[in-house]
Coordinates of C-alpha atoms and ligand atoms in Angstrom, one line a residue:
X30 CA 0.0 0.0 0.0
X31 CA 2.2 2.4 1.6
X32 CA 5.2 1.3 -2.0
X33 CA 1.8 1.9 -4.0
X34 CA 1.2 5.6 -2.8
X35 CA 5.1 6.5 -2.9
X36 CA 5.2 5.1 -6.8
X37 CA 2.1 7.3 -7.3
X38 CA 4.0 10.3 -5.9
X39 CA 7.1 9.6 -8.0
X40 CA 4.7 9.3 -10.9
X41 CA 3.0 12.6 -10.3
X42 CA 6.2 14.5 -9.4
X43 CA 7.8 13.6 -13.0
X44 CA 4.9 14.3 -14.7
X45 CA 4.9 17.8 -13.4
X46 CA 8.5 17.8 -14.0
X47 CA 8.1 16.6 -17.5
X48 CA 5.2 19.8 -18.0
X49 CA 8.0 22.5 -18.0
X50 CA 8.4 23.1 -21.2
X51 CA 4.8 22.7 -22.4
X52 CA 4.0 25.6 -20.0
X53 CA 6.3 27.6 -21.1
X54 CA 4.9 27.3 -25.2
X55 CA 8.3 24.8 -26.3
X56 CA 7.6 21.9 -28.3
X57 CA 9.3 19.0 -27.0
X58 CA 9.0 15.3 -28.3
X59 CA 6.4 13.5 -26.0
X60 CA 8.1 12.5 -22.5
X61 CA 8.3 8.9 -20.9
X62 CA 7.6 9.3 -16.9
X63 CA 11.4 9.3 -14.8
X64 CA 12.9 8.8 -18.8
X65 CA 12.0 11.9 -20.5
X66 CA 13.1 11.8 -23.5
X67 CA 16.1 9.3 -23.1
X68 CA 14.5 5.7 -22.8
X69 CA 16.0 5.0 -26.2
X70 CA 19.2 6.0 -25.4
X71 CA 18.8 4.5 -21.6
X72 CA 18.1 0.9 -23.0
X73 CA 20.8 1.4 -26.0
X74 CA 18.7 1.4 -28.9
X75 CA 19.7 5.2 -30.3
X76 CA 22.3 7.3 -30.1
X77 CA 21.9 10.8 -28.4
X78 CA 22.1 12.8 -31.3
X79 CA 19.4 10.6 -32.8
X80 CA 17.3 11.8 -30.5
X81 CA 18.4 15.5 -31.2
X82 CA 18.1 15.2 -34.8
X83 CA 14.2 13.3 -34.4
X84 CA 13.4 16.6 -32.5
X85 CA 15.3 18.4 -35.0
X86 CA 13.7 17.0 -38.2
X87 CA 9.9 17.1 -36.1
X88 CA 10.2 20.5 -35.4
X89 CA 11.1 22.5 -38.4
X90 CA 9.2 25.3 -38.1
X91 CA 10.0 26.1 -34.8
X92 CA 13.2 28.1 -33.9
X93 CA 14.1 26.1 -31.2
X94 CA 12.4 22.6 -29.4
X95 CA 13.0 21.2 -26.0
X96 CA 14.7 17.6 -24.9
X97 CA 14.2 16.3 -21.6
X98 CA 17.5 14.8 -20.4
X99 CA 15.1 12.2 -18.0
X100 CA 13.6 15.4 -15.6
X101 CA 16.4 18.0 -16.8
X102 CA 14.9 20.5 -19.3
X103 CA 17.3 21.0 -22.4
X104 CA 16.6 23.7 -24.6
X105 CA 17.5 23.2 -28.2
X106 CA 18.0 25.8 -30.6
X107 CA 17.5 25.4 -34.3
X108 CA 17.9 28.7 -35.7
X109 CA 21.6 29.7 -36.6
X110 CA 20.7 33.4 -35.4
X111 CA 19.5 32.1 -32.2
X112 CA 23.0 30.0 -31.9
X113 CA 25.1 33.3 -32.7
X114 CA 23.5 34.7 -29.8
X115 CA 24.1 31.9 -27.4
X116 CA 27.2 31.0 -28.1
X117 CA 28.7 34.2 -28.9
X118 CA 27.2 37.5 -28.5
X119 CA 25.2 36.7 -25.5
X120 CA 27.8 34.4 -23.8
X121 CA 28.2 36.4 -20.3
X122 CA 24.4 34.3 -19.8
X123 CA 26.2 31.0 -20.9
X124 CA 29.4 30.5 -19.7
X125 CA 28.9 27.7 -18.0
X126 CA 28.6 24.0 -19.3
X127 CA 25.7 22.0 -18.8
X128 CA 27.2 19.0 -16.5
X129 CA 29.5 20.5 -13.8
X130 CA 31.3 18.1 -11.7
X131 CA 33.3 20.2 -9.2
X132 CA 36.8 19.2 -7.1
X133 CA 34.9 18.2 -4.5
X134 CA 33.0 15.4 -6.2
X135 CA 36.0 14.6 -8.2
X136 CA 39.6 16.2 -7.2
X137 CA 40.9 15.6 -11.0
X138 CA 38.3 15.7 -13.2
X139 CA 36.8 18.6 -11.5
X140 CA 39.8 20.9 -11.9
X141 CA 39.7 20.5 -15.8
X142 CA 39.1 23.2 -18.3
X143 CA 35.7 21.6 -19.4
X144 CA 34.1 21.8 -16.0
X145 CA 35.5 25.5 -14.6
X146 CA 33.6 27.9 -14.3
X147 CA 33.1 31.7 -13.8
X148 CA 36.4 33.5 -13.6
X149 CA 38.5 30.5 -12.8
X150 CA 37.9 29.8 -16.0
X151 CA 38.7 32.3 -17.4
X152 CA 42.4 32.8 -16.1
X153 CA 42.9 29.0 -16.7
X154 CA 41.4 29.4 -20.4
X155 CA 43.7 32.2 -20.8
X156 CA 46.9 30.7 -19.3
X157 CA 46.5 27.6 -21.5
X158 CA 45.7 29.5 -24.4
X159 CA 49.5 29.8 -26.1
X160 CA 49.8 26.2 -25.7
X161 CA 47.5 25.4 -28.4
X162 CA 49.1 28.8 -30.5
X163 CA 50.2 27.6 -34.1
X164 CA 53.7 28.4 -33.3
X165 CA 53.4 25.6 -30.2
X166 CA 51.6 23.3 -32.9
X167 CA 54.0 24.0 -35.5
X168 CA 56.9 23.1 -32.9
X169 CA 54.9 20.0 -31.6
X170 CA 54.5 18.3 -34.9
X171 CA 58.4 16.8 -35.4
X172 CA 57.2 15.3 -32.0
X173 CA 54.0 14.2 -34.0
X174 CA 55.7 12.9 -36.9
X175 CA 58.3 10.4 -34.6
X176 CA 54.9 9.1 -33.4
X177 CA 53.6 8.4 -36.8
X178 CA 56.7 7.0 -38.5
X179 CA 56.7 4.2 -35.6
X180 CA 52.5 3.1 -36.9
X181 CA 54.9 3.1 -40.5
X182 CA 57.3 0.7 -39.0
X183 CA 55.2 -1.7 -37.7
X184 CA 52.8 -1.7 -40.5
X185 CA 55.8 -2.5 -42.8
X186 CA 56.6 -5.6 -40.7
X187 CA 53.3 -6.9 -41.0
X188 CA 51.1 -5.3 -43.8
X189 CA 52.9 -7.1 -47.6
X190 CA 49.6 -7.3 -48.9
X191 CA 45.9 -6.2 -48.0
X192 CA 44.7 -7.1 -44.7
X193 CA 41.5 -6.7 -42.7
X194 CA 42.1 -4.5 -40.0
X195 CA 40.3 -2.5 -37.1
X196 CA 41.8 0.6 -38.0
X197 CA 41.0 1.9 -33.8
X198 CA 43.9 0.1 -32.9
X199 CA 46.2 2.4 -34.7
X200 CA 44.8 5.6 -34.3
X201 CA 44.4 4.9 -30.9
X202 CA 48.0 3.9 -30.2
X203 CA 49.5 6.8 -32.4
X204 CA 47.0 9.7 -30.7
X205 CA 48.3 8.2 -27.2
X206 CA 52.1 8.6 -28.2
X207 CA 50.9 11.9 -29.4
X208 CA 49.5 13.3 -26.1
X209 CA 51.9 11.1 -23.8
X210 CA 55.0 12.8 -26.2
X211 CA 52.9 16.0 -26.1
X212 CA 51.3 16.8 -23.0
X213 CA 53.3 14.9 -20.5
X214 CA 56.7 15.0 -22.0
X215 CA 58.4 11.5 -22.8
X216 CA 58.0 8.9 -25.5
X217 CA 56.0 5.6 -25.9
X218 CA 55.2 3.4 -28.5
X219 CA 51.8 1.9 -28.0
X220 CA 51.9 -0.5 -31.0
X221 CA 55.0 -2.4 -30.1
X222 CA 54.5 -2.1 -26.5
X223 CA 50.8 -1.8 -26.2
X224 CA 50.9 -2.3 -22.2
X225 CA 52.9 1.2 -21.5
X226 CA 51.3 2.2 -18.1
X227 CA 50.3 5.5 -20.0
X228 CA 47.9 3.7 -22.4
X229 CA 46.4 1.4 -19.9
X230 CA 45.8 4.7 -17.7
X231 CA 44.5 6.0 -21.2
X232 CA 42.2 3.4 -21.9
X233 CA 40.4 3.4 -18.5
X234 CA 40.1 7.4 -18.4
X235 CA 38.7 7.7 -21.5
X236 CA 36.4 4.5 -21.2
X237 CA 32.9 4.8 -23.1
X238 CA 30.8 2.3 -21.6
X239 CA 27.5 2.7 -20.3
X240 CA 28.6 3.1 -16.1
X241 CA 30.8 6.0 -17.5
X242 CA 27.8 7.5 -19.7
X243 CA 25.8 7.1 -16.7
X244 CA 28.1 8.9 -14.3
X245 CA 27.3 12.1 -16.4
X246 CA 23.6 11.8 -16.5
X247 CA 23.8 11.2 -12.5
X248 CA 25.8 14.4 -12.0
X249 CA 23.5 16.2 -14.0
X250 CA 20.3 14.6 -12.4
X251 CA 21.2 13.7 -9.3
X252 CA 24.1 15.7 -8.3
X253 CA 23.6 15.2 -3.9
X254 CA 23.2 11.3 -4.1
X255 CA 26.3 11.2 -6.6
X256 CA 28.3 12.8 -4.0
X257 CA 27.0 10.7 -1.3
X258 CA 28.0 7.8 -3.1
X259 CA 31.6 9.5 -3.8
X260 CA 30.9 8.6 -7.5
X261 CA 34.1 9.7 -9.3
X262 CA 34.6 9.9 -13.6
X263 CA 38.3 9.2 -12.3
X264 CA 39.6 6.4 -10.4
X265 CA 41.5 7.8 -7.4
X266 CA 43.9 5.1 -7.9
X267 CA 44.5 6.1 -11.8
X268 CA 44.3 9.7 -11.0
X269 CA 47.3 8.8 -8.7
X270 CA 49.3 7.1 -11.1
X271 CA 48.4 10.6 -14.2
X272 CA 49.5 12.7 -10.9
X273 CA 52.7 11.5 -10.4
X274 CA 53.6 10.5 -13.9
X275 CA 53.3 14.3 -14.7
X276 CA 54.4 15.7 -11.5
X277 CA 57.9 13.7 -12.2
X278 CA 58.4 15.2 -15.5
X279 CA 57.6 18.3 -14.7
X280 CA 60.1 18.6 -11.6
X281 CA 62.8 17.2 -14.2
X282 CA 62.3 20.1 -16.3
X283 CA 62.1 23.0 -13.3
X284 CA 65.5 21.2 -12.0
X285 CA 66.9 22.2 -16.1
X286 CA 66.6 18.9 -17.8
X287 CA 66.5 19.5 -21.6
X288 CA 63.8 21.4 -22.8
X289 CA 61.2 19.8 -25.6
X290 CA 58.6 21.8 -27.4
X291 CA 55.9 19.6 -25.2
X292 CA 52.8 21.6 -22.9
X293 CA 55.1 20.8 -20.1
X294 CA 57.3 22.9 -21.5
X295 CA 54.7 25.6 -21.6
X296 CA 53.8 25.7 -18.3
X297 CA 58.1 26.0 -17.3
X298 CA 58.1 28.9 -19.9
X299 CA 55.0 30.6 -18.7
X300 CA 55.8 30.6 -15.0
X301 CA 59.0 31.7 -15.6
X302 CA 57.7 34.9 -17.6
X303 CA 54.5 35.3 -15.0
X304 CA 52.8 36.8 -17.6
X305 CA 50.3 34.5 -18.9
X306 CA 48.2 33.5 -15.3
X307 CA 49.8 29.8 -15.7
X308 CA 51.7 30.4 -12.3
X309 CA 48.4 31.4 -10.6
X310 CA 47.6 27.1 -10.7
X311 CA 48.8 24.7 -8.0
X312 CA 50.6 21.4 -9.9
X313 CA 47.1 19.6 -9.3
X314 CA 45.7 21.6 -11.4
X315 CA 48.0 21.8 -14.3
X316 CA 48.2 17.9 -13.8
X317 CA 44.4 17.9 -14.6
X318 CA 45.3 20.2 -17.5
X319 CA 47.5 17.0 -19.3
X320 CA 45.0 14.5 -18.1
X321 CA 42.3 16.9 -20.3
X322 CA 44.4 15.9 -23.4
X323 CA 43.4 12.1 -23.1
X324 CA 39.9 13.3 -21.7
X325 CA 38.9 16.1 -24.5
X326 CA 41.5 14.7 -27.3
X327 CA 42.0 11.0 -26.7
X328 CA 38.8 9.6 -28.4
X329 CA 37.9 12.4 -30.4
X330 CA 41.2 12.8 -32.6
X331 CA 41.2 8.9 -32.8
X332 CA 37.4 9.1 -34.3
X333 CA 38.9 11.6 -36.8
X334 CA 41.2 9.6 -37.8
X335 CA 39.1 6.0 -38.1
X336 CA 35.9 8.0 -40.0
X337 CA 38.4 10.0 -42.1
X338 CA 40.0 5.8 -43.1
X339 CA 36.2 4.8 -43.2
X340 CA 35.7 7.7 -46.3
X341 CA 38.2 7.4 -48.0
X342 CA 37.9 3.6 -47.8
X343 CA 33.6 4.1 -49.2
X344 CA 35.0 7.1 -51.7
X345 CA 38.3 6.0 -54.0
X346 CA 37.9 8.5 -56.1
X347 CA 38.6 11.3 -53.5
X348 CA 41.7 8.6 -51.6
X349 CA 42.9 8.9 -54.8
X350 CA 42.7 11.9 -55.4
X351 CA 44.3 12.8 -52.1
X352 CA 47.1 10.4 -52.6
X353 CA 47.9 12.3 -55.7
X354 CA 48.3 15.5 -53.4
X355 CA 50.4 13.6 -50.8
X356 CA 53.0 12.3 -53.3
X357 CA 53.8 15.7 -54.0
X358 CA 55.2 15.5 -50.5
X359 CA 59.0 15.5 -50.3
X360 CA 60.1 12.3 -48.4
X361 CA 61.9 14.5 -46.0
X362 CA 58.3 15.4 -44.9
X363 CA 57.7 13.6 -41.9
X364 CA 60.6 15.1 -40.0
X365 CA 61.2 18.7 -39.3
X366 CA 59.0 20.5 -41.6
X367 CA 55.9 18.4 -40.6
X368 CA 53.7 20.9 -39.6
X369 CA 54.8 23.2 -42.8
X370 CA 54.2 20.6 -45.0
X371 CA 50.8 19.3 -44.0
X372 CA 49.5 22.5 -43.7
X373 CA 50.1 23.1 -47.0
X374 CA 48.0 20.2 -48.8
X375 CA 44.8 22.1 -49.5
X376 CA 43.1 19.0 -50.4
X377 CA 43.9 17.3 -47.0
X378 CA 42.3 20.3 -45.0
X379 CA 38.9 19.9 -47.4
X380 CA 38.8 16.4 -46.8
X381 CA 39.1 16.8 -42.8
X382 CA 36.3 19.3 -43.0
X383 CA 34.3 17.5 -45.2
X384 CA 34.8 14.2 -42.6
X385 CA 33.9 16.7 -39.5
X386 CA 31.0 17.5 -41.4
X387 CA 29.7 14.3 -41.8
X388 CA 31.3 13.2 -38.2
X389 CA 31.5 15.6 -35.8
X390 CA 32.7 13.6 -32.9
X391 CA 31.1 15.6 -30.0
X392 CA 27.5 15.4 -31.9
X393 CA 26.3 18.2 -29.2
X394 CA 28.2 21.4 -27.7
X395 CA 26.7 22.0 -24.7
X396 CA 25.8 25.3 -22.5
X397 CA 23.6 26.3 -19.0
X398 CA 22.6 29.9 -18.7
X399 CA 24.3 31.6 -15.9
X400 CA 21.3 34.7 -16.1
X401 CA 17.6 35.6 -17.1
X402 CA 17.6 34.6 -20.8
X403 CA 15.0 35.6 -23.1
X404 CA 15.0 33.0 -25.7
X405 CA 12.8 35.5 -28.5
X406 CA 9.9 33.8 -29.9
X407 CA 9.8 30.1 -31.1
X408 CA 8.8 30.5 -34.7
X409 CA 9.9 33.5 -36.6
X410 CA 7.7 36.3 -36.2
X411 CA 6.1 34.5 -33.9
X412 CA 4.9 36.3 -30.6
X413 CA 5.4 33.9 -27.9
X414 CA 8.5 33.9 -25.9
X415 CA 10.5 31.5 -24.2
X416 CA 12.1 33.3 -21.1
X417 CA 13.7 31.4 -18.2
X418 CA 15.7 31.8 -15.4
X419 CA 19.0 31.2 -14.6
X420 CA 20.4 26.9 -15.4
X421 CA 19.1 26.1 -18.3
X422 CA 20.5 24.0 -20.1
X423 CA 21.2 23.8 -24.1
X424 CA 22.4 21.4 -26.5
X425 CA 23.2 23.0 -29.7
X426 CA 22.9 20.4 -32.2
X427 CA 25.6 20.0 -34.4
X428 CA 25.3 17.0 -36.0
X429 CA 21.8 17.7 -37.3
X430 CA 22.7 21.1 -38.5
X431 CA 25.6 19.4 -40.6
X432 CA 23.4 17.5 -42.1
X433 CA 20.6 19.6 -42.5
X434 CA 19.1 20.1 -46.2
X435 CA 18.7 23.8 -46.1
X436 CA 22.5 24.3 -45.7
X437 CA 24.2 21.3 -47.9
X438 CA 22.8 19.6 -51.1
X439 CA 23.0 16.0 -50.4
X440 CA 24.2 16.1 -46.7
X441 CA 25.1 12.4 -46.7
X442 CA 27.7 12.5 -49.4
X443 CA 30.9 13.2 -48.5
X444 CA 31.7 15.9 -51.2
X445 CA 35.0 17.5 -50.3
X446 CA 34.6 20.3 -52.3
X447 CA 31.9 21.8 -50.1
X448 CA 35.4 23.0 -48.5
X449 CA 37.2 24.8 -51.4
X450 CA 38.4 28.4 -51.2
X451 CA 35.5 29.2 -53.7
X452 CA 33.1 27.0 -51.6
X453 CA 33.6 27.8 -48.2
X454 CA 32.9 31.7 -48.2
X455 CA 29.2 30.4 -49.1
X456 CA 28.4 27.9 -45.8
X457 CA 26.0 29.6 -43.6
X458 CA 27.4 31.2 -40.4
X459 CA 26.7 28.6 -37.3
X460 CA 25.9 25.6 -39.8
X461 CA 29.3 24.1 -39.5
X462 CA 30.8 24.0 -35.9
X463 CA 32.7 20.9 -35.4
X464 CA 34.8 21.9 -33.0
X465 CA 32.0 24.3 -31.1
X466 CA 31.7 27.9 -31.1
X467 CA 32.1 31.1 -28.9
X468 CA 34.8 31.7 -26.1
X469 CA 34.4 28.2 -25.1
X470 CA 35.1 26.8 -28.6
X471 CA 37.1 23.6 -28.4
X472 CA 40.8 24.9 -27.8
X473 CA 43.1 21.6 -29.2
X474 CA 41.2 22.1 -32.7
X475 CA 44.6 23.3 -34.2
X476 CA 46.7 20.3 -31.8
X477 CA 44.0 17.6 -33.1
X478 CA 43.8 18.5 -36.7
X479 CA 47.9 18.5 -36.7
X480 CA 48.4 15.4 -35.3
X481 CA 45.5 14.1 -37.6
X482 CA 47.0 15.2 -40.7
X483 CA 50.4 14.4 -40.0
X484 CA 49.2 10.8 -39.1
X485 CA 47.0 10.2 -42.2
X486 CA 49.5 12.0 -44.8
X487 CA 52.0 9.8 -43.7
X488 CA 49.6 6.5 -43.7
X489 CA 48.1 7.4 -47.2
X490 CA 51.3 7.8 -48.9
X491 CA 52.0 4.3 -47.7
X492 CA 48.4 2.3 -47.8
X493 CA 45.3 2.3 -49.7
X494 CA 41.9 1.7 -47.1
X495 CA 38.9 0.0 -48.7
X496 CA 36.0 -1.9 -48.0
X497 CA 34.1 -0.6 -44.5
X498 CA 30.8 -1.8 -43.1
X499 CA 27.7 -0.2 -41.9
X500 CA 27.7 3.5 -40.3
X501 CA 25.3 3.1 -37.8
X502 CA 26.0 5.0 -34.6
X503 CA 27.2 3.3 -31.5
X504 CA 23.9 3.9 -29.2
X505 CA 26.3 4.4 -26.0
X506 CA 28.6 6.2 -27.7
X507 CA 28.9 9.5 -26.7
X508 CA 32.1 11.0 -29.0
X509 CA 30.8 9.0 -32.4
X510 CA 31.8 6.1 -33.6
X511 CA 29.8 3.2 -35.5
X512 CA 28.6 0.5 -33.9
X513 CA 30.4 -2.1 -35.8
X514 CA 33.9 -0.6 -35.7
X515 CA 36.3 0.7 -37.8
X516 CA 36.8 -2.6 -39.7
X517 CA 38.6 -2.1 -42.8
X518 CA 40.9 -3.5 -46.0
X519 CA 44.8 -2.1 -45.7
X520 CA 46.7 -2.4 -48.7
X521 CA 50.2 -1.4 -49.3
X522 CA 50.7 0.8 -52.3
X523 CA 53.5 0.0 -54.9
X524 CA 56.3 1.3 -52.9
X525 CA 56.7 4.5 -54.9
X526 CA 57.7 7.0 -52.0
X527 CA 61.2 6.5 -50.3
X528 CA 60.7 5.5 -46.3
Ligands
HEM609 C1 38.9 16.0 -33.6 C2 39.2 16.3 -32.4 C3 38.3 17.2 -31.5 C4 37.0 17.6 -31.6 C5 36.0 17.2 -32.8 C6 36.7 18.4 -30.5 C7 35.5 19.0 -30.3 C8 35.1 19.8 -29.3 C9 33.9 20.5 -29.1 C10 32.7 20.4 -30.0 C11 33.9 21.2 -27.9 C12 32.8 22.0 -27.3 C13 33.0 23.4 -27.8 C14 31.9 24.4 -27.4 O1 31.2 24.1 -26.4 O2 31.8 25.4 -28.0 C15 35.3 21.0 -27.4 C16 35.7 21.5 -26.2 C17 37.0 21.3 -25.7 N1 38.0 20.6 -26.3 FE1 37.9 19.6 -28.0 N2 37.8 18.5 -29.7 C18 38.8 17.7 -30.2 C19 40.1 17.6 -29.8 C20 40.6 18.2 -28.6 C21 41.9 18.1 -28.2 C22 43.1 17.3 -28.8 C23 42.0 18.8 -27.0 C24 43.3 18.9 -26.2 C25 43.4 19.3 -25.0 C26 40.7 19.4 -26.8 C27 40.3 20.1 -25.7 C28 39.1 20.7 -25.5 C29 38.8 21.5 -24.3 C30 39.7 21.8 -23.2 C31 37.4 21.9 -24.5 C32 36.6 22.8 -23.5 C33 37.0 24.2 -23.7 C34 36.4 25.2 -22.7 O3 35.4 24.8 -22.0 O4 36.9 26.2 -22.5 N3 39.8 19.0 -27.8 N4 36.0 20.1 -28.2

């Protein structure tokens, strides 16, 4: 009786919950008690941005629709005006990200650039800034390049003719020697020696199963009880192990070991000057800084990598084409004028746009407002406002507005030439944002697409990809990958370019 009147309570609490935005005039897609708008996603039969893009599609009238993220309210806006205003000229009422996990739910993950807020943020966005600068890229990319001749070498001990292969296991090995050369300053390589501490730390940190998944939507749900339960995204034990692994190379360098163009090096340089905020940070925090690469750039870069293989592998014309550009390369290319040299192939940059397009690997930027926000109306010329208080939260939809009609003929071909000089001055403002938008746009863009292209000019010149299965999206996934993995046909090409 008494389990009978608390289940009704529950009921009738979420269904008041679940009325919010139909009292304030937002469409939303219809609500499942306690699941909103997530059971699909709950039970693993669609991705996220499935959802977003049924709402998306449903709603096309409307300048903006809502999602319910189980009892949490997301706002999602449609209109690439609207966007501008969030994102950019209104940000002072978004700042803030939608999940926050602070340090004293999780001591590492909580100090990161992603979850700051307010004006801690802002100094650490600002002291972490010139790390990212082209001139740090340009200087990071021989270390790049060492990283992406060792996938070369042991490819040519085992690839002599075309093999199936899950192409993961080499982007993810090369983007870890990237950060671990990068961000924490020494060298591993994750194909020959695939248990380095560094990748098994990696692995677990970046881990996308469901429990993980799940962590988020509890912080964001049920923030009190997730603390009670001292639920953490980090292992203490592996946040330990990233702590002193950093800590050590860092006190090598302040005791005048030989300086590398890595972040650590960044941080030495910066606190030296006392210029850039950088020296403002305990070594915690800058600690949680390097552990950000593998959090923010770990999966993400990899993903870029594995859909740009699955393309080229579904569109020969445009490998080929693109092989033709690399060939152009000099052989020296890998080595000191990496970064110079990558830059340069015109064709290469389409292609990684036109892939971003297609696969932007964080399918959803997401916001809360920090102030009174009036939303304006939610059709155009419409006279009914959306205006809400302070924490809501917004998911602008990226994937859907990549794919969108209005703003690309045939969205679901991969057409590189969407990205040409001539081409690109015509894309819509706020249609195209894989890497975000605003002050809080993603700040390793220029570090991810480097390592990227100096990974797949070197692996192109070498190997032709074909073959590739279906493109259906993981449902647990949360950075986007299929759900039958990155299977694909390698096979060497006729040994034209010297080693
Ligand atoms: C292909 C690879 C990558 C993609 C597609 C990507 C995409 C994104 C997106 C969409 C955002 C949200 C931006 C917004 O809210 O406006 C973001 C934020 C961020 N990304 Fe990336 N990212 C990539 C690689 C990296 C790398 C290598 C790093 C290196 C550290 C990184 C660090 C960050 C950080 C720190 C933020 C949060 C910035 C802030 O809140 O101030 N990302 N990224």
């Amino acid at each position: 009786m008494w389990f009978f009147l608390l289940l009704v309570l529950c009921l009738v609490y979420s269904l008041w919950r679940l009325r919010y935005f139909a009292s304030n005039g937002v469409k939303t897609l219809v609500p499942v008690p306690f699941l909103g708008n997530l059971t699909a996603v709950t039970f693993g039969r669609e991705n996220f941005v499935e959802v977003i893009e049924a709402g998306y599609n449903k709603f096309k009238d409307q300048r903006y629709f809502g999602i319910y993220q189980y009892h949490v309210p997301t706002l999602v806006p449609r209109d690439p005006e609207l966007i501008r205003r969030i994102m950019v000229a209104d940000f002072h009422a978004f700042s803030d990200r939608g999940v926050h996990i602070d340090q004293a739910c999780d001591p590492l993950f909580g100090r990161n650039l992603i979850m700051l807020r307010g004006s801690r943020w802002r100094t650490m966005r600002a002291a972490l800034t010139p790390a990212f600068s082209a001139s740090r890229c340009r200087s990071m990319a021989p270390l790049m390049a060492i990283c992406a001749k060792n996938v070369q070498i042991y490819l040519s001990e085992r690839v002599r003719e075309g093999i199936q292969l899950d192409v993961d296991e080499i982007s993810t090995a090369y983007v870890n020697d990237v950060i671990a050369s990068c961000a924490f300053g020494f060298a591993t390589d994750s194909l020959q020696d695939p248990h380095n501490c560094i990748f098994r730390l990696a692995k677990r940190a970046v881990v996308q199963d469901t429990t993980q998944i799940m962590k988020f939507f509890g912080y964001e749900n049920m923030k009190t009880l997730m603390q009670l339960l001292n639920v953490k995204i980090i292992k203490s034990s592996d946040a330990e192990q990233f702590g002193e692994l950093f800590k050590s190379a860092l006190r090598a360098r302040r005791a005048g070991a030989a300086p590398r163009p890595d972040f650590i090096q960044t941080l030495v340089d910066a606190a030296g000057k006392a210029t850039t905020g950088a020296e403002n940070f305990s070594d915690d925090d800058l600690v949680a800084q390097a552990v950000l690469f593998y959090i923010a750039g770990y999966d993400t870069t990899a993903n870029l990598l594995n859909y740009f293989l699955l393309e080229m592998a579904a569109n020969p014309t445009i490998q080929e084409k693109l092989q033709s550009e690399l060939d152009q390369l000099p052989g020296s290319h890998e080595d000191k004028e990496a970064y110079d040299s990558v830059q340069g192939l015109e064709y290469l940059e389409m292609c990684v746009c036109e892939v971003l397009r297609l696969w932007p690997l964080v399918g959803a930027a997401d916001r809360r407002s920090v102030a009174r926000y009036d939303f304006g109306p939610n059709q155009t010329g419409g006279d009914t406002h959306y205006v809400a208080g302070a924490g809501v939260h917004v998911w602008l939809p990226v994937y859907s507005l990549h794919r969108d009609e209005r703003y690309w003929a045939e969205p679901q071909r991969c057409d590189p030439g969407r990205f040409s000089a001539a081409n690109k001055q015509h894309i819509l403002p706020y249609t195209y944002m894989p890497f975000g938008t605003g002050p809080r746009h993603c700040i390793g863009s220029r570090f991810a697409t480097t390592a990227a292209k100096v990974f797949l000019a070197q692996f192109l010149r070498h190997y032709t990809v074909s073959g590739g299965g279906s493109r259906q999206l993981h449902p647990r996934a949360f950075i986007l990958r299929p759900k039958h993995g990155f299977t694909l046909t390698v096979t060497p090409r006729n040994n034209h370019i010297s080693a």
